[in-house]
mmCIF file of C-alpha atoms in Angstrom:
data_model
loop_
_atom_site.group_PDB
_atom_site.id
_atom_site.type_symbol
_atom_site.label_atom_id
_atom_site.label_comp_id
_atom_site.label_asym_id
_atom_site.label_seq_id
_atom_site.Cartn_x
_atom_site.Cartn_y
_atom_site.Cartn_z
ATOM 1 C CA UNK A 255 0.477 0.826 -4.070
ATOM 2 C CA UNK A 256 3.822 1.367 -2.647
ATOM 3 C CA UNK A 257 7.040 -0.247 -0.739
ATOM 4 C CA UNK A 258 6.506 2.915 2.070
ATOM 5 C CA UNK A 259 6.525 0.829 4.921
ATOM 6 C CA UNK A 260 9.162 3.178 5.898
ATOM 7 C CA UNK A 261 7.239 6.237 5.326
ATOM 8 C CA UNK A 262 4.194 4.429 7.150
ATOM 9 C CA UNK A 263 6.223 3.962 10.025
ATOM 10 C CA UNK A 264 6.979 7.551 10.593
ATOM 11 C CA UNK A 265 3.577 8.595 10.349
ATOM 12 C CA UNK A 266 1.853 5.579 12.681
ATOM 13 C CA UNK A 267 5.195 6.791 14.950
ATOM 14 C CA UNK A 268 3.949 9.972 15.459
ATOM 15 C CA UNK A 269 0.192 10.465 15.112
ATOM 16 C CA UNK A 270 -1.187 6.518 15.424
ATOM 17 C CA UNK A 271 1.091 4.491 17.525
ATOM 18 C CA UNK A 272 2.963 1.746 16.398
ATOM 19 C CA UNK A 273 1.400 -1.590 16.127
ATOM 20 C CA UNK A 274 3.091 -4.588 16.631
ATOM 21 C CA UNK A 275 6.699 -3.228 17.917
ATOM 22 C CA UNK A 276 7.236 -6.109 19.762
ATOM 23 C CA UNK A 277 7.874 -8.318 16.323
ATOM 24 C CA UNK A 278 8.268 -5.509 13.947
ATOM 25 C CA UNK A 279 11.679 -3.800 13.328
ATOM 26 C CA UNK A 280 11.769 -1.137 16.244
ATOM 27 C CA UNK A 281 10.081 2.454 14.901
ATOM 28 C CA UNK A 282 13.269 4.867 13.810
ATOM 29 C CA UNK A 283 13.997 7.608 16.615
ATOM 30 C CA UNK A 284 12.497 11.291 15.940
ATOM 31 C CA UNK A 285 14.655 14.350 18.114
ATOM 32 C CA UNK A 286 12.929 16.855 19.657
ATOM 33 C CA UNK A 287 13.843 20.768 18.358
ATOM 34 C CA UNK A 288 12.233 23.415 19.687
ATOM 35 C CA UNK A 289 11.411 25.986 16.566
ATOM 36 C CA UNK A 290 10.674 29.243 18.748
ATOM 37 C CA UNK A 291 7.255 30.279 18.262
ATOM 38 C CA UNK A 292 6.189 26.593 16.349
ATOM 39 C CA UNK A 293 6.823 24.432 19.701
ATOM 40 C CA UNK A 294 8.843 21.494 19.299
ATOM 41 C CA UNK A 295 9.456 19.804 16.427
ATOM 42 C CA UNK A 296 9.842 16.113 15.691
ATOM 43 C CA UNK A 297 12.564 14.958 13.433
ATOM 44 C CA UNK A 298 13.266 11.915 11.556
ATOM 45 C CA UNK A 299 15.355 10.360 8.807
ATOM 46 C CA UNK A 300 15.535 6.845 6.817
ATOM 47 C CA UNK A 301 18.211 5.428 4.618
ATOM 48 C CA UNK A 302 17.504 2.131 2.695
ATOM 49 C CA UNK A 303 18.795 0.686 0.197
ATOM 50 C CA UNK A 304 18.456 -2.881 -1.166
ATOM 51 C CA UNK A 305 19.116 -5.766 -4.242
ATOM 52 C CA UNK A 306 16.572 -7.330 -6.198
ATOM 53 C CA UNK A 307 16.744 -10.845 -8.357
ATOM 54 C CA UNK A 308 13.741 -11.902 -10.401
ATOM 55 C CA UNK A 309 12.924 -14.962 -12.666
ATOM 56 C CA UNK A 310 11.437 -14.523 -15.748
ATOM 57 C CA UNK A 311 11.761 -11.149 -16.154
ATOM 58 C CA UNK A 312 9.579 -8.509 -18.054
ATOM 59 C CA UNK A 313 10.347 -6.908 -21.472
ATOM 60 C CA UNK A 314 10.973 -3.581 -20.574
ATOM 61 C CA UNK A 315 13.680 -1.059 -19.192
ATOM 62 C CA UNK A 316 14.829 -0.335 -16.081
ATOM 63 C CA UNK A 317 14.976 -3.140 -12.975
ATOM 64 C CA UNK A 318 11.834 -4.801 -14.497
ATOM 65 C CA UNK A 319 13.806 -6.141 -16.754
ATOM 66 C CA UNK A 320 16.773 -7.384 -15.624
ATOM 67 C CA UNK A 321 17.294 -10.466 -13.381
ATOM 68 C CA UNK A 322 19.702 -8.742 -10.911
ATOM 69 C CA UNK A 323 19.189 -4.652 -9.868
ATOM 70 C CA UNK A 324 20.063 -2.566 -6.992
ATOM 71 C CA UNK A 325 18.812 0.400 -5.708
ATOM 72 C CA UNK A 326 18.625 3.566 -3.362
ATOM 73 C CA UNK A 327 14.908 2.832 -2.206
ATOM 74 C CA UNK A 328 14.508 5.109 0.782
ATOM 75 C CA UNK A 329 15.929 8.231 1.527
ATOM 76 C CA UNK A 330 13.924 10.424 3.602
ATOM 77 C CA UNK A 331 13.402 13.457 6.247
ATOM 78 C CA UNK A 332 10.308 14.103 8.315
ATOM 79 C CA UNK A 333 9.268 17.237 10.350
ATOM 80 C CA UNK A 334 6.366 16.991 12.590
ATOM 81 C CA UNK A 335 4.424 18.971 15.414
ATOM 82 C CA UNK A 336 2.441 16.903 17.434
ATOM 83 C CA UNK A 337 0.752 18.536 20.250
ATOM 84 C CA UNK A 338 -1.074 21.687 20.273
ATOM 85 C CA UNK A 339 -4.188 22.348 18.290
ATOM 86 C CA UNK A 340 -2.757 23.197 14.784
ATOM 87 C CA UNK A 341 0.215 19.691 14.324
ATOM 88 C CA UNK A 342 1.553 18.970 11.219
ATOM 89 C CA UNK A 343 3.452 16.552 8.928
ATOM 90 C CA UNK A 344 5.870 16.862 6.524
ATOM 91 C CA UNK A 345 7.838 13.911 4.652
ATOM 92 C CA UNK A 346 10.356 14.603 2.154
ATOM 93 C CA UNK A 347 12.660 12.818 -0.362
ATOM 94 C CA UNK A 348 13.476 9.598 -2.313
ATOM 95 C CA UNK A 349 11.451 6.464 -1.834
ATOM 96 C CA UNK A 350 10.769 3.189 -3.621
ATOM 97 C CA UNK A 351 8.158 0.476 -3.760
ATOM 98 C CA UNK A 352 7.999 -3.236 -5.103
ATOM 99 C CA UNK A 353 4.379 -5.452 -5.486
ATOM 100 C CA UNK A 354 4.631 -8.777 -5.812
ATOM 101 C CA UNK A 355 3.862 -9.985 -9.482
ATOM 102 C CA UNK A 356 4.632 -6.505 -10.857
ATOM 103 C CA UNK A 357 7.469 -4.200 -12.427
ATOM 104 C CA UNK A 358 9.738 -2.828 -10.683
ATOM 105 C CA UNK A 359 11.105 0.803 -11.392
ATOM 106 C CA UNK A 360 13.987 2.468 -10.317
ATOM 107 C CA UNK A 361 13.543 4.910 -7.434
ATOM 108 C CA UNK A 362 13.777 8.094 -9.784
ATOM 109 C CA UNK A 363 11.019 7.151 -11.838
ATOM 110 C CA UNK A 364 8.783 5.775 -8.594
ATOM 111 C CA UNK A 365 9.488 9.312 -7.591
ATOM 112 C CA UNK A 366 8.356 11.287 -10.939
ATOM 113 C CA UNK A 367 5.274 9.059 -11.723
ATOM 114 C CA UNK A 368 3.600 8.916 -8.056
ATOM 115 C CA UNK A 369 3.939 11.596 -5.983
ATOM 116 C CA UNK A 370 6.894 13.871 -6.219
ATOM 117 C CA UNK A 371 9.709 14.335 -3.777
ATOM 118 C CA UNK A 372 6.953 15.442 -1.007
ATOM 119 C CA UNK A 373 4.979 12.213 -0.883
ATOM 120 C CA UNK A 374 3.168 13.404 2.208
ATOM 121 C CA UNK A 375 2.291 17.259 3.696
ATOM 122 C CA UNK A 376 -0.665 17.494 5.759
ATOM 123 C CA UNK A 377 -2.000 20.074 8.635
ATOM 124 C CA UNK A 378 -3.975 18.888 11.705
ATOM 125 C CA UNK A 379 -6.472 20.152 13.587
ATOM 126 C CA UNK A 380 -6.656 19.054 16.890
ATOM 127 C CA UNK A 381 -9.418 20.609 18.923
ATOM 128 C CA UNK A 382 -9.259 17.600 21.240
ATOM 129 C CA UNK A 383 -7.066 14.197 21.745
ATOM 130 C CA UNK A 384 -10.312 12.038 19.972
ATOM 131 C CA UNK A 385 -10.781 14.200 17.449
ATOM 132 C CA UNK A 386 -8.919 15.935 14.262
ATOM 133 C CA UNK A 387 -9.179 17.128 10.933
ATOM 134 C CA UNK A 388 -6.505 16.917 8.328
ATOM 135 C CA UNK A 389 -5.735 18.666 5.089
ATOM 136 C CA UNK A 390 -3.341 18.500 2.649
ATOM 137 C CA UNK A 391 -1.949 14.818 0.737
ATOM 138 C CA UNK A 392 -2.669 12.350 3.370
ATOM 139 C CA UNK A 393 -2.514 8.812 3.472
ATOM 140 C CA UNK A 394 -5.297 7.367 2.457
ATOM 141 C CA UNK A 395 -8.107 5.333 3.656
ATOM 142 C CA UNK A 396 -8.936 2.459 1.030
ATOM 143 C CA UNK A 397 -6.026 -0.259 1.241
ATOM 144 C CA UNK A 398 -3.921 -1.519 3.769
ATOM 145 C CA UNK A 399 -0.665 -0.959 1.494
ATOM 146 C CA UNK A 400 2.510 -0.167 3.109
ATOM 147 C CA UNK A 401 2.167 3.917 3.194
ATOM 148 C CA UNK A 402 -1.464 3.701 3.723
ATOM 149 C CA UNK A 403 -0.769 1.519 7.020
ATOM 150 C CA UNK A 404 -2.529 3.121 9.654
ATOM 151 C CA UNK A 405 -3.886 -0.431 10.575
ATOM 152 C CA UNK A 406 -1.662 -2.732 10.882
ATOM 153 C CA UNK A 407 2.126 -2.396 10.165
ATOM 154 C CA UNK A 408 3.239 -3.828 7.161
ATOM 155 C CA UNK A 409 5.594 -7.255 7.805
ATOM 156 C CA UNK A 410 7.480 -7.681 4.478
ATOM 157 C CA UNK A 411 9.303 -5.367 1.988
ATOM 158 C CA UNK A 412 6.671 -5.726 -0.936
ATOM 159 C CA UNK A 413 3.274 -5.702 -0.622
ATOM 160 C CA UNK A 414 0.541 -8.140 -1.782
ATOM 161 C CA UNK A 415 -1.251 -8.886 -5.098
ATOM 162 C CA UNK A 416 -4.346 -6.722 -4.367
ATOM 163 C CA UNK A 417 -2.306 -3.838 -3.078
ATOM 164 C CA UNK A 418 -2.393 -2.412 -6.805
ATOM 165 C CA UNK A 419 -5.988 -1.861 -6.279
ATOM 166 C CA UNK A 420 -5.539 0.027 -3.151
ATOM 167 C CA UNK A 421 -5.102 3.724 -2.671
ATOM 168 C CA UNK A 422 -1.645 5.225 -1.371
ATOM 169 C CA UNK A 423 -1.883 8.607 -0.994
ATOM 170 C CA UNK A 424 -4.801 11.090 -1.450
ATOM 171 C CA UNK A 425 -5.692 14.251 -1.699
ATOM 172 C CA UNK A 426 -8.379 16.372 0.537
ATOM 173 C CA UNK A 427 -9.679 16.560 3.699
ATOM 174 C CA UNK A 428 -10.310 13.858 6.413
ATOM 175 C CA UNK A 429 -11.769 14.017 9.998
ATOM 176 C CA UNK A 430 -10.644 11.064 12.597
ATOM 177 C CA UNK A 431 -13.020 10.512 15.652
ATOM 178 C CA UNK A 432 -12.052 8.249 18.172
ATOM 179 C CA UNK A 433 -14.284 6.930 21.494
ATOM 180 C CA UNK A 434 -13.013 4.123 24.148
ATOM 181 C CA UNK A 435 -12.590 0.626 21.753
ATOM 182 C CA UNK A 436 -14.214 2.265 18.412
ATOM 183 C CA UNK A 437 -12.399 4.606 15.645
ATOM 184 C CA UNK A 438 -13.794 6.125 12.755
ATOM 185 C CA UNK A 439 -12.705 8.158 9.723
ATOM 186 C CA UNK A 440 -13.445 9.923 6.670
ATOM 187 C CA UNK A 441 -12.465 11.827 3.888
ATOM 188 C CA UNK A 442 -13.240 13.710 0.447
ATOM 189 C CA UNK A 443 -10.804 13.086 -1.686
ATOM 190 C CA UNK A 444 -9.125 12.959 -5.138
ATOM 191 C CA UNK A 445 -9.239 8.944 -4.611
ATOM 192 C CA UNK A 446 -6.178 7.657 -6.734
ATOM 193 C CA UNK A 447 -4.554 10.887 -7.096
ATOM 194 C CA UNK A 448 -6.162 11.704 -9.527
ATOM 195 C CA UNK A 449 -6.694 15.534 -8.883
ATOM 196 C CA UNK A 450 -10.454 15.342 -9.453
ATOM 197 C CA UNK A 451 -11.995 15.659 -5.706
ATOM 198 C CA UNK A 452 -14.966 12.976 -6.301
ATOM 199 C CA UNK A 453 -14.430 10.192 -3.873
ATOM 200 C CA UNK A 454 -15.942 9.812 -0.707
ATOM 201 C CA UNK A 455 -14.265 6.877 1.907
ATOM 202 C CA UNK A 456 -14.695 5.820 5.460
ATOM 203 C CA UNK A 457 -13.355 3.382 7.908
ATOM 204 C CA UNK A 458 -14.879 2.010 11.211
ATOM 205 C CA UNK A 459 -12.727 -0.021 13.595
ATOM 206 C CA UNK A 460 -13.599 -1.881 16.832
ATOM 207 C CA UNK A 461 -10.648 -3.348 19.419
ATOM 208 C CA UNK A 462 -12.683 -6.369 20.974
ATOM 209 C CA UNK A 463 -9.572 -6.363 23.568
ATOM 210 C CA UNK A 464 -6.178 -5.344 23.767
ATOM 211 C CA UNK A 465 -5.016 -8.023 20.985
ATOM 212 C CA UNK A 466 -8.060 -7.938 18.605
ATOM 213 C CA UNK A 467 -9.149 -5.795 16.185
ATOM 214 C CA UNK A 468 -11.648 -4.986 13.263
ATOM 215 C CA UNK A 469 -11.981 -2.750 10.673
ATOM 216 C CA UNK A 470 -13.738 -1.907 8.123
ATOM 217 C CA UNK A 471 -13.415 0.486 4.730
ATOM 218 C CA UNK A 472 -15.178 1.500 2.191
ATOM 219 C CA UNK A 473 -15.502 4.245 -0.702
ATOM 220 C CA UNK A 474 -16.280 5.361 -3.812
ATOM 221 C CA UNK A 475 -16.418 7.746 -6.574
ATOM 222 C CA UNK A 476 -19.388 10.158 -6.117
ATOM 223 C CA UNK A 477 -19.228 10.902 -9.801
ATOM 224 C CA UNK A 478 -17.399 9.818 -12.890
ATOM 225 C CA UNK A 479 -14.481 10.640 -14.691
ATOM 226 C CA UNK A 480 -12.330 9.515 -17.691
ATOM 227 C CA UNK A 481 -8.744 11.226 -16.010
ATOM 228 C CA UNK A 482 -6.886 8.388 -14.811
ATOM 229 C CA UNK A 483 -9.529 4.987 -15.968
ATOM 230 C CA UNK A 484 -11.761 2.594 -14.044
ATOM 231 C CA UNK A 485 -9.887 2.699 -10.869
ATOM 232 C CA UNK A 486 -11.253 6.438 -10.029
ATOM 233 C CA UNK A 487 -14.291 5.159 -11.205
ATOM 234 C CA UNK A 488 -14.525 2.112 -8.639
ATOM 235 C CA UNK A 489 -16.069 0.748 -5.362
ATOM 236 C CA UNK A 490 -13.836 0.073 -2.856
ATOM 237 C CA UNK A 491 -14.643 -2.714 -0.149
ATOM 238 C CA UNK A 492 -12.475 -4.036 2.721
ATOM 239 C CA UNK A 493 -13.321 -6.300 5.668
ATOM 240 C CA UNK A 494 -9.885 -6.806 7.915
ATOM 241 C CA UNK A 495 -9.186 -8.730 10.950
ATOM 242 C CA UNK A 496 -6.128 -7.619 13.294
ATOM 243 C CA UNK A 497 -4.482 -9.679 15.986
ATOM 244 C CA UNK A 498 -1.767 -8.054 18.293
ATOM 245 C CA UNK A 499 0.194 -10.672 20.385
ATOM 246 C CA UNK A 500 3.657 -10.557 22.499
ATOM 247 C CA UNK A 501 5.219 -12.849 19.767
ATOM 248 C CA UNK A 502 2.995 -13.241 17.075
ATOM 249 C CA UNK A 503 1.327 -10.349 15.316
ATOM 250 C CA UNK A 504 -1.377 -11.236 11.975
ATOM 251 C CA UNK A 505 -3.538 -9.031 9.783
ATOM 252 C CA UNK A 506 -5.905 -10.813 7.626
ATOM 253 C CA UNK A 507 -8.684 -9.241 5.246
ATOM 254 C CA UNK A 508 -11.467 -9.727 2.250
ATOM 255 C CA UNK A 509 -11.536 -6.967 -0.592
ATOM 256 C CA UNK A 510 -13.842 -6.367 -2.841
ATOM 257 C CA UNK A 511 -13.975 -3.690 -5.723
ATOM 258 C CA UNK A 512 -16.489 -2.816 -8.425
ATOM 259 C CA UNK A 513 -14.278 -1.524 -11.523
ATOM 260 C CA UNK A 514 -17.101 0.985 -13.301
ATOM 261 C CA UNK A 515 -15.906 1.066 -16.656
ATOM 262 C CA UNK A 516 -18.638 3.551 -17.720
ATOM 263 C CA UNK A 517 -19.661 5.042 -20.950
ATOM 264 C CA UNK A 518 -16.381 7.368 -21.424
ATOM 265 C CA UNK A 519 -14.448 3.959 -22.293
ATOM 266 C CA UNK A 520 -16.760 2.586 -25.114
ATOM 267 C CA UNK A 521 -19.393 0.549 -23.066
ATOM 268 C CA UNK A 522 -21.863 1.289 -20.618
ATOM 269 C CA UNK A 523 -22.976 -1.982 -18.843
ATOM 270 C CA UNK A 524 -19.457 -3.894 -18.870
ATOM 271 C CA UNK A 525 -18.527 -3.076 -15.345
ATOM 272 C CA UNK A 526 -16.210 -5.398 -13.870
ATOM 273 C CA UNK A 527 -14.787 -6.862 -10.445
ATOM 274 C CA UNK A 528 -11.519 -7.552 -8.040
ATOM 275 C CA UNK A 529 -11.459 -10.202 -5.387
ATOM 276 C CA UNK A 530 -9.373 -10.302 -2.896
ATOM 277 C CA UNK A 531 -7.801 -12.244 -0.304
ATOM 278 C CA UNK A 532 -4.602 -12.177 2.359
ATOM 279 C CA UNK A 533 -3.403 -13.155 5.423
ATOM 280 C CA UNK A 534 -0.151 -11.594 6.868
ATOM 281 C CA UNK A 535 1.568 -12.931 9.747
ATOM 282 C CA UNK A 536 5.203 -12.016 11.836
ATOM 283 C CA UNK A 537 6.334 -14.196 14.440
ATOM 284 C CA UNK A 538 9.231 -13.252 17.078
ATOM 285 C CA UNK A 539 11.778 -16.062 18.016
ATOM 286 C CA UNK A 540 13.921 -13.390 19.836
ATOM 287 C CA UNK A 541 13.756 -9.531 20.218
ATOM 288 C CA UNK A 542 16.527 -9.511 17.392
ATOM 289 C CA UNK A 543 14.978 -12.533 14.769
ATOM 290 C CA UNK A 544 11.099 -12.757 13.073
ATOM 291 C CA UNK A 545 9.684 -14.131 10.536
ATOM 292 C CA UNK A 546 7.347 -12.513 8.575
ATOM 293 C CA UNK A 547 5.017 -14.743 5.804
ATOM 294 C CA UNK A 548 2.014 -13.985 3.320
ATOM 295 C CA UNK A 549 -0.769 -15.799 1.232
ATOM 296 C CA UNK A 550 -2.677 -14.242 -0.859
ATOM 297 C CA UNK A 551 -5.394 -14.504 -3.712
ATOM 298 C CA UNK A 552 -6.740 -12.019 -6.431
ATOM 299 C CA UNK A 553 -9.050 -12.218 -8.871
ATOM 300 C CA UNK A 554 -10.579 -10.676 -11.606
ATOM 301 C CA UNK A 555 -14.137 -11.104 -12.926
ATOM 302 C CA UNK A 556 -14.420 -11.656 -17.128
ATOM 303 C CA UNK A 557 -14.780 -9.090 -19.038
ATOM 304 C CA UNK A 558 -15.570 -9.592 -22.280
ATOM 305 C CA UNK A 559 -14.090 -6.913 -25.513
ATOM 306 C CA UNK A 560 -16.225 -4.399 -26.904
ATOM 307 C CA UNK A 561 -15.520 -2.205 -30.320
ATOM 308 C CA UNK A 562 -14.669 0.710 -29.766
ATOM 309 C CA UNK A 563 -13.105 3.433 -31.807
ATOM 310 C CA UNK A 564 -13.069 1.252 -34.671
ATOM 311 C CA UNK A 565 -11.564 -1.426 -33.004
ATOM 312 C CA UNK A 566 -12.083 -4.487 -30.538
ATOM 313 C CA UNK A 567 -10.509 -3.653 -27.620
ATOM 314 C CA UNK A 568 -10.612 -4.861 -24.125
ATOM 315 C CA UNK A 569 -11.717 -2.717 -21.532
ATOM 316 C CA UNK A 570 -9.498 -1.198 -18.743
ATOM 317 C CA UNK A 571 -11.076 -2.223 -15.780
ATOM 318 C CA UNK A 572 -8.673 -5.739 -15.789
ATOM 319 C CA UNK A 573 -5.254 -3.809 -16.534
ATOM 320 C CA UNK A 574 -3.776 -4.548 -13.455
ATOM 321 C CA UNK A 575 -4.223 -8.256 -13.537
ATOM 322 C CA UNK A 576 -3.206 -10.555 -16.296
ATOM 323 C CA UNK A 577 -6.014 -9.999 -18.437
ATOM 324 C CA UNK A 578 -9.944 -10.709 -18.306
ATOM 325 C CA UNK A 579 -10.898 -13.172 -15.763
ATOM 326 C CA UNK A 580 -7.095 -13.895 -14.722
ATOM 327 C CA UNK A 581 -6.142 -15.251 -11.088
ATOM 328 C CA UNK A 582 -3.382 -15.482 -9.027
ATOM 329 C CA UNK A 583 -1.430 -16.491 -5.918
ATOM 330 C CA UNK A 584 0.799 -15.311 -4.034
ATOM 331 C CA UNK A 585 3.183 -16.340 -1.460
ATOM 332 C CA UNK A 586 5.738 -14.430 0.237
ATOM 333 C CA UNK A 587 8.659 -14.875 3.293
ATOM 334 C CA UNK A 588 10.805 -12.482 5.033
ATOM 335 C CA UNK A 589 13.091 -13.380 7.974
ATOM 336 C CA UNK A 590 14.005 -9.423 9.307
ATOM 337 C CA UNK A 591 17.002 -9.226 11.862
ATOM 338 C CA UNK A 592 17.425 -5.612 13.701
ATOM 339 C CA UNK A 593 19.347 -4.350 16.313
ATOM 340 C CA UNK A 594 18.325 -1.228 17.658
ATOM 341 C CA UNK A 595 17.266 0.978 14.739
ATOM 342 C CA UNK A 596 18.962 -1.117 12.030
ATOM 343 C CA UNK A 597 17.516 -4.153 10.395
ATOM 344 C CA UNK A 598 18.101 -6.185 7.942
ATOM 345 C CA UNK A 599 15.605 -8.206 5.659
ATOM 346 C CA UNK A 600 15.278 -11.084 3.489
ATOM 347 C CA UNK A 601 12.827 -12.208 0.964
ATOM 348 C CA UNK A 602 11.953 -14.260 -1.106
ATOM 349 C CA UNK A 603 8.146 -14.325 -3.136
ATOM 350 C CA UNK A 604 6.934 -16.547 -5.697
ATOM 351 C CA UNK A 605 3.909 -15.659 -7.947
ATOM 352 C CA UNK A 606 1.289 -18.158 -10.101
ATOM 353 C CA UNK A 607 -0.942 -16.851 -12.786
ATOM 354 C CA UNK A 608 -3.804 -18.726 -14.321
ATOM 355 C CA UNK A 609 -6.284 -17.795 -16.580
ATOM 356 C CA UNK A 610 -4.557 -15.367 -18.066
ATOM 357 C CA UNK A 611 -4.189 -13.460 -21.650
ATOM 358 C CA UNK A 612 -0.974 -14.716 -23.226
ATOM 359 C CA UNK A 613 1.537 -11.207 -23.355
ATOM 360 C CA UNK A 614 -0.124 -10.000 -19.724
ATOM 361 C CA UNK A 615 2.126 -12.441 -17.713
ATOM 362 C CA UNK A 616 5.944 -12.712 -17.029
ATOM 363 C CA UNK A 617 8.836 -13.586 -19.266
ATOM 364 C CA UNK A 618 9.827 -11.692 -22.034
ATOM 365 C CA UNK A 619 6.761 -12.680 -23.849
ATOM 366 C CA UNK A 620 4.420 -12.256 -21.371
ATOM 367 C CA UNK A 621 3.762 -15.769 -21.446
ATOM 368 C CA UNK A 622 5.160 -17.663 -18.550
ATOM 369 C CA UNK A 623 2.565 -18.329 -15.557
ATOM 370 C CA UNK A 624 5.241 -17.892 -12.139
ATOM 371 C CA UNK A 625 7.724 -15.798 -10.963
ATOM 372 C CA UNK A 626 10.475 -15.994 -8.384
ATOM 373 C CA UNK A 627 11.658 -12.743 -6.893
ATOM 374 C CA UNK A 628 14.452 -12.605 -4.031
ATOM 375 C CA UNK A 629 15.290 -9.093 -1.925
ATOM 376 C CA UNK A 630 17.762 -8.161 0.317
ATOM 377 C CA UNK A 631 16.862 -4.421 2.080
ATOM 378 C CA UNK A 632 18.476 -2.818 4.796
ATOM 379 C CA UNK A 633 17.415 0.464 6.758
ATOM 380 C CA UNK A 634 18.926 2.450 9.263
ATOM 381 C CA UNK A 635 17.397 5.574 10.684
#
């Protein structure tokens, strides 16, 4: 769930490789330091900052709800050690995120309600160049959002309508194996950071050649729990298709999740369900000018209120769409210009909701079906 496309591209920079770099915005440079009896060290910083305007905006404080905001959205430092067989990571520092059809915050409350000012600190155990093990808060499996991009970069600054149903960062332990065109992973982990160690995810992935790719993810909680709602308590499933070209560069996928509302939330059988859909695309006219654009689709199955407490209440398994059987669509375009380590993007998205529960959409009211949303970010590192 996050707008850490820059964090993501440290991390695929130095443990993953970069995919795409021919269309994307050119991976910030890392110096070498040598730290005595650690080995060399890699080093990297981003600065970003950007300005936000929104139609219909929400009722609430902050950027969310105000037509015109500006922030300080990325300001971080990595250390890394990447050979050897003990490597680690370390990012520190600010960092936003924006999601289409969502709130925004400002970047000192993204900070306070995710995951501190040390969004990621893992160790890695290398005991061969196809095989590790990592500890510590990694980026996690489930989701293709921005941070959690060890697929496929991400091509715009927000992500997509189902990204609030993927995982960012986790918790636990996760070993990565690795032979000729296939790549596998998995992990035990606090699933939504949650810090309840009950989820269990993998990933498979297949290159079919040099330009195509597929992958696929799934996970779930082993248990239950009534810490953070339905979304610890979920199935996660993701089917994603990856194309790699000179110019053009596309990342499509299906994603499906069972939201297990459980007995802890007043009703045992009324389980519901997220669908899924998106295809992302970046296209290079020149080394300096691309295009990135998005479609996507979510969806949420009905779920019907129960009484509960006392009360008739609807159950949490929906809150992150626009109430009980709500849909939407999303489309989204970002031209990106960069010149060596600096680029600058536009963007402009536009949301429509339908089905949904008057008071869960946008406006004041929570009652208008579409919003407009335009960005201007720049980075340097």
């Amino acid at each position: 769930m996050t707008h850490h496309r820059k964090i993501a591209v440290l991390v695929t920079c130095l443990f993953s490789g970069s995919a795409g770099a021919a269309v994307l915005p050119a991976t910030p440079p890392t110096i070498n330091v040598d730290a005595g009896p650690l080995g060399k060290l890699s080093v990297g910083g981003l600065l970003s900052v950007n300005g936000r305007a929104q139609s219909n905006r929400f009722d609430q404080s902050g950027p969310a709800g105000k037509y015109f905001s500006a922030d300080v959205t990325d300001g971080l430092v990595s250390v890394a050690k990447t050979s050897g067989l003990l490597q680690f990571y370390v990012e520190a520092g600010a960092y936003n995120f924006y999601g289409i059809g969502q709130p925004a915050s400002s970047t000192g409350s993204t900070i306070s309600s995710t995951f501190g000012p040390l969004p990621l600190a893992y160790l890695q155990i290398t005991p061969s160049n196809d095989f590790n093990i990592q500890i510590g808060k990694l980026p996690a499996i489930t989701g293709i959002t921005p941070l959690t991009d060890l697929i496929s970069s991400s091509y715009n600054i927000q992500f997509g309508l189902d990204g609030w149903q993927q995982q960012t960062i986790s918790r636990g332990i996760q070993a990565n194996y690795s032979a000729g065109p296939f790549s596998a992973s998995v992990a035990w982990t606090d699933g939504y950071y949650s810090k309840r160690f009950n989820w269990v995810v993998g990933q498979l992935s297949y290159n079919l050649n040099s330009a195509n790719s597929i992958t696929i993810q799934g996970g779930g909680n082993a248990g239950q729990t009534d810490y953070a709602g339905p979304l610890d308590n979920s199935d996660f499933y993701l089917l994603g298709y990856n194309y790699s070209g000179s110019k053009l560069n596309m990342f499509a996928y299906l994603q499906y999740q069972k939201l297990i509302n459980g007995p802890q939330f007043g009703n045992p059988t009324g389980d519901g369900d997220q669908y899924g859909a998106s295809i992302d695309a970046n296209y290079a006219f020149t080394p300096q000018y691309s295009l990135s654009t998005r479609l996507d689709y979510m969806a949420y199955s009905d779920t019907p209120s129960v009484y509960y407490n006392g009360q008739s209440t609807t159950l949490a398994g929906n809150d992150l769409g626009y109430g009980p059987g709500s849909r939407a669509v999303g489309l989204t375009l970002t031209p990106i210009y960069q010149t060596k380590h600096w680029f600058l993007e536009g963007e402009l998205s536009y949301v429509h909701v339908y089905h949904f529960t008057p008071g869960d959409a946008f406006g004041q009211n929570g009652n208008q079906p579409n919003q407009f949303v335009g960005l201007l970010d720049t980075l340097s590192g």
